[in-house]
C-alpha positions as a printed NumPy array, in Angstrom:
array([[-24.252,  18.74 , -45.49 ],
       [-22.432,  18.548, -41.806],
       [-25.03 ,  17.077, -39.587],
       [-25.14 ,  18.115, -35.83 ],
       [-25.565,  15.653, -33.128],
       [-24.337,  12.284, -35.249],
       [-23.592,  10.761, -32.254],
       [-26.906,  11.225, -30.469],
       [-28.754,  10.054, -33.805],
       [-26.126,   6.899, -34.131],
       [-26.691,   6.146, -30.256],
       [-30.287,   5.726, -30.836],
       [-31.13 ,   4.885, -34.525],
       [-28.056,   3.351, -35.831],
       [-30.101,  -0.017, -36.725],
       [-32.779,   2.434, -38.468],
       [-29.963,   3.888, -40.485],
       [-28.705,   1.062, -41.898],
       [-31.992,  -0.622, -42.419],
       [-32.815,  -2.01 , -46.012],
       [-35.904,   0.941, -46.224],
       [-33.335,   3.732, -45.261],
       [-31.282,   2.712, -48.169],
       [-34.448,   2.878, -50.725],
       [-34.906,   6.429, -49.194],
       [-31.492,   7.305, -50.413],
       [-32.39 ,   6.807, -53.779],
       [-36.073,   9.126, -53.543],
       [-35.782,  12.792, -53.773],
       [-37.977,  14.603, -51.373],
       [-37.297,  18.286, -51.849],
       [-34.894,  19.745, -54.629],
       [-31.32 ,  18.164, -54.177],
       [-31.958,  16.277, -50.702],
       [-32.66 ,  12.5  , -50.671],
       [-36.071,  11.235, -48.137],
       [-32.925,   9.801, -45.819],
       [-31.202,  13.416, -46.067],
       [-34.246,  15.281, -45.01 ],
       [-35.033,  12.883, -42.656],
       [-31.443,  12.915, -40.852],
       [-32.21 ,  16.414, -41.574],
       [-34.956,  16.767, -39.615],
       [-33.694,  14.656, -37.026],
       [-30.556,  16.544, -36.16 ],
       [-32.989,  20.103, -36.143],
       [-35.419,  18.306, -33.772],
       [-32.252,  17.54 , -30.938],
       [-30.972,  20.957, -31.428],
       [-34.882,  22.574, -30.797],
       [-35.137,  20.712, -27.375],
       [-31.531,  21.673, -26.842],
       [-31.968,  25.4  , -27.633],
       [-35.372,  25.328, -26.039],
       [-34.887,  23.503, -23.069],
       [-37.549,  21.41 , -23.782],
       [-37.224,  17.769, -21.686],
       [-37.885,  14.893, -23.989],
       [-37.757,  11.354, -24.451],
       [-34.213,  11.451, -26.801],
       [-34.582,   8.095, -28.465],
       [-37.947,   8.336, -28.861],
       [-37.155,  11.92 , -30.671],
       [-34.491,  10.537, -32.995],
       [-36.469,   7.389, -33.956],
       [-39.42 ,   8.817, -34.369],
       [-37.753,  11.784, -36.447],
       [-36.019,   9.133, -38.613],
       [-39.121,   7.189, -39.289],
       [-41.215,   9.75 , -40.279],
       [-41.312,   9.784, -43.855],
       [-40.354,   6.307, -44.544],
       [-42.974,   5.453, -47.3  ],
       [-40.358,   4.131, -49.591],
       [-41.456,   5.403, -52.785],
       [-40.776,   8.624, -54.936],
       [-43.674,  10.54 , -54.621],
       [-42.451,  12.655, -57.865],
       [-43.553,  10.321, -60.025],
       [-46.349,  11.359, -62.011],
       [-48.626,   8.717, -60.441],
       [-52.532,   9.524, -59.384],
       [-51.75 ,   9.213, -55.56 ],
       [-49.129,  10.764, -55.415],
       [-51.502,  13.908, -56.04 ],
       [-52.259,  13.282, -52.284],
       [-48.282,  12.378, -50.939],
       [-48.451,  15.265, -48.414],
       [-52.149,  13.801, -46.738],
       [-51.593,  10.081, -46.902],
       [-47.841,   9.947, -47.322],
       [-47.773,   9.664, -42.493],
       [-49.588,   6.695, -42.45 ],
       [-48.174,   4.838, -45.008],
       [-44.845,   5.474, -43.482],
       [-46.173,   4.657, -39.829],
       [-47.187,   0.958, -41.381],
       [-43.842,   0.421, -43.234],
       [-42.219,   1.669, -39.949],
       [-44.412,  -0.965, -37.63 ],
       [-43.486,  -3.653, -39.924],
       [-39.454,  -3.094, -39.664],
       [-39.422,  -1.389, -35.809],
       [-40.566,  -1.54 , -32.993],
       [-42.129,   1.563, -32.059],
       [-43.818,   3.245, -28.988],
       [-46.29 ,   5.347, -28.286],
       [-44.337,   8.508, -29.011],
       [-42.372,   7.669, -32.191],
       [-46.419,   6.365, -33.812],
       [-47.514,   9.725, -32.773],
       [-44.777,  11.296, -34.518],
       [-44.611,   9.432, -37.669],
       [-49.083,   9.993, -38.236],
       [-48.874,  13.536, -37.334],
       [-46.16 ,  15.46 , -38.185],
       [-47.868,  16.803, -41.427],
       [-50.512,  18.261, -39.037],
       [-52.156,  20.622, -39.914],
       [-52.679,  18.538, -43.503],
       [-53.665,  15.452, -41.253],
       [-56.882,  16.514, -39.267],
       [-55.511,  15.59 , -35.763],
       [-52.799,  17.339, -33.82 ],
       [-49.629,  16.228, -32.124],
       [-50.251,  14.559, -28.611],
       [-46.474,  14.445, -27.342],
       [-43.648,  17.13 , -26.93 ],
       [-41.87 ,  15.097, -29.735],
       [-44.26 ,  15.062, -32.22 ],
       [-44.4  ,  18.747, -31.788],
       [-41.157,  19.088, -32.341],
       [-40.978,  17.414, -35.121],
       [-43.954,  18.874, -36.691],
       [-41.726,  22.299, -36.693],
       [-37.783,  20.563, -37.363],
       [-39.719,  18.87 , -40.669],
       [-41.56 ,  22.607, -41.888],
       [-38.388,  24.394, -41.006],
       [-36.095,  22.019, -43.141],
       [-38.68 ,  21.429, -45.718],
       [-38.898,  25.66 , -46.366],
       [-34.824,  25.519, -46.548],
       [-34.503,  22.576, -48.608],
       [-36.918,  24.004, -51.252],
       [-35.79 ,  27.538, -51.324],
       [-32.199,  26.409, -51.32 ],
       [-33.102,  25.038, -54.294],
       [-34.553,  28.091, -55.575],
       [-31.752,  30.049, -54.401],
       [-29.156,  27.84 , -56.534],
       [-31.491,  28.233, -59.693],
       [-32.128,  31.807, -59.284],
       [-28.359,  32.619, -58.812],
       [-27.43 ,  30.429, -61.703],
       [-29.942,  32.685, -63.961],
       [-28.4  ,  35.74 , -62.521],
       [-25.092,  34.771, -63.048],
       [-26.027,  34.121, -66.912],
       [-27.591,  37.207, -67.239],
       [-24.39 ,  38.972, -66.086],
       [-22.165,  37.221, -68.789],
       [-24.508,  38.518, -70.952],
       [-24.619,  42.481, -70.288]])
């Protein structure tokens, strides 16, 4: 996967990417193929090109910070485990504490982290940023997912092909 912007997302979250927790996302799969630190560079790259394409002003390190951080919960919610019944409700504010504890974070990048799952979490997006993100993580969530479909559903084609 070629990701757009790498030098906007190194400028501002360079010490995020190389943190200890960003490594433990490499090895959790969050949606088919993609590792949590895929999908969250991911989501990060599609939230600077939506205020690009948009023209919406932001606060750019705030953006890419907060985009990084967002699902760092820094566990595989796959396992068959009785909260992880709940991952997509609980899953922002366990990653906004495990953020707090290894960043320092403003206003904007907490915002981001608690409510980009909204509508799942009961109260919306306050900043620009966090609605941004809110969009970047549902857009690349869908293609992530159907990709994955997509792959399988070729594959069975493909088989059934051989076979006729």
């Amino acid at each position: 996967m070629k990701i757009k912007y790498k030098n906007i997302i190194e400028k501002h979250g360079i010490d995020i990417l190389s943190s200890k927790g960003m490594q433990i996302e490499k090895k959790c799969t969050q949606h088919g193929t993609f590792s949590v630190y895929d999908h969250s560079v991911y989501v990060t790259s599609m939230c600077i090109g939506l205020s690009k394409k948009l023209h919406i002003k932001v606060n750019e390190k705030a953006l890419v910070r907060g985009a990084l951080l967002h699902d760092y919960f820094l566990y595989d919610w796959h396992e068959p485990k009785k909260e992880n019944r709940i991952h997509g409700f609980t899953h922002p504010g366990i990653a906004l504490r495990n953020a707090e504890k290894d960043f320092d974070l403003g206003k904007i990048e907490r915002d981001m982290i608690k409510k980009h799952m909204f509508p799942l979490t009961p109260k919306p997006p306050r900043y620009r940023e966090s609605i941004i993100l809110c969009l970047a993580d549902k857009i690349c969530a869908t293609y992530e997912t159907a990709g994955g479909f997509k792959k399988r559903f070729m594959r069975k084609i493909r088989r059934v092909d051989k076979n006729v």
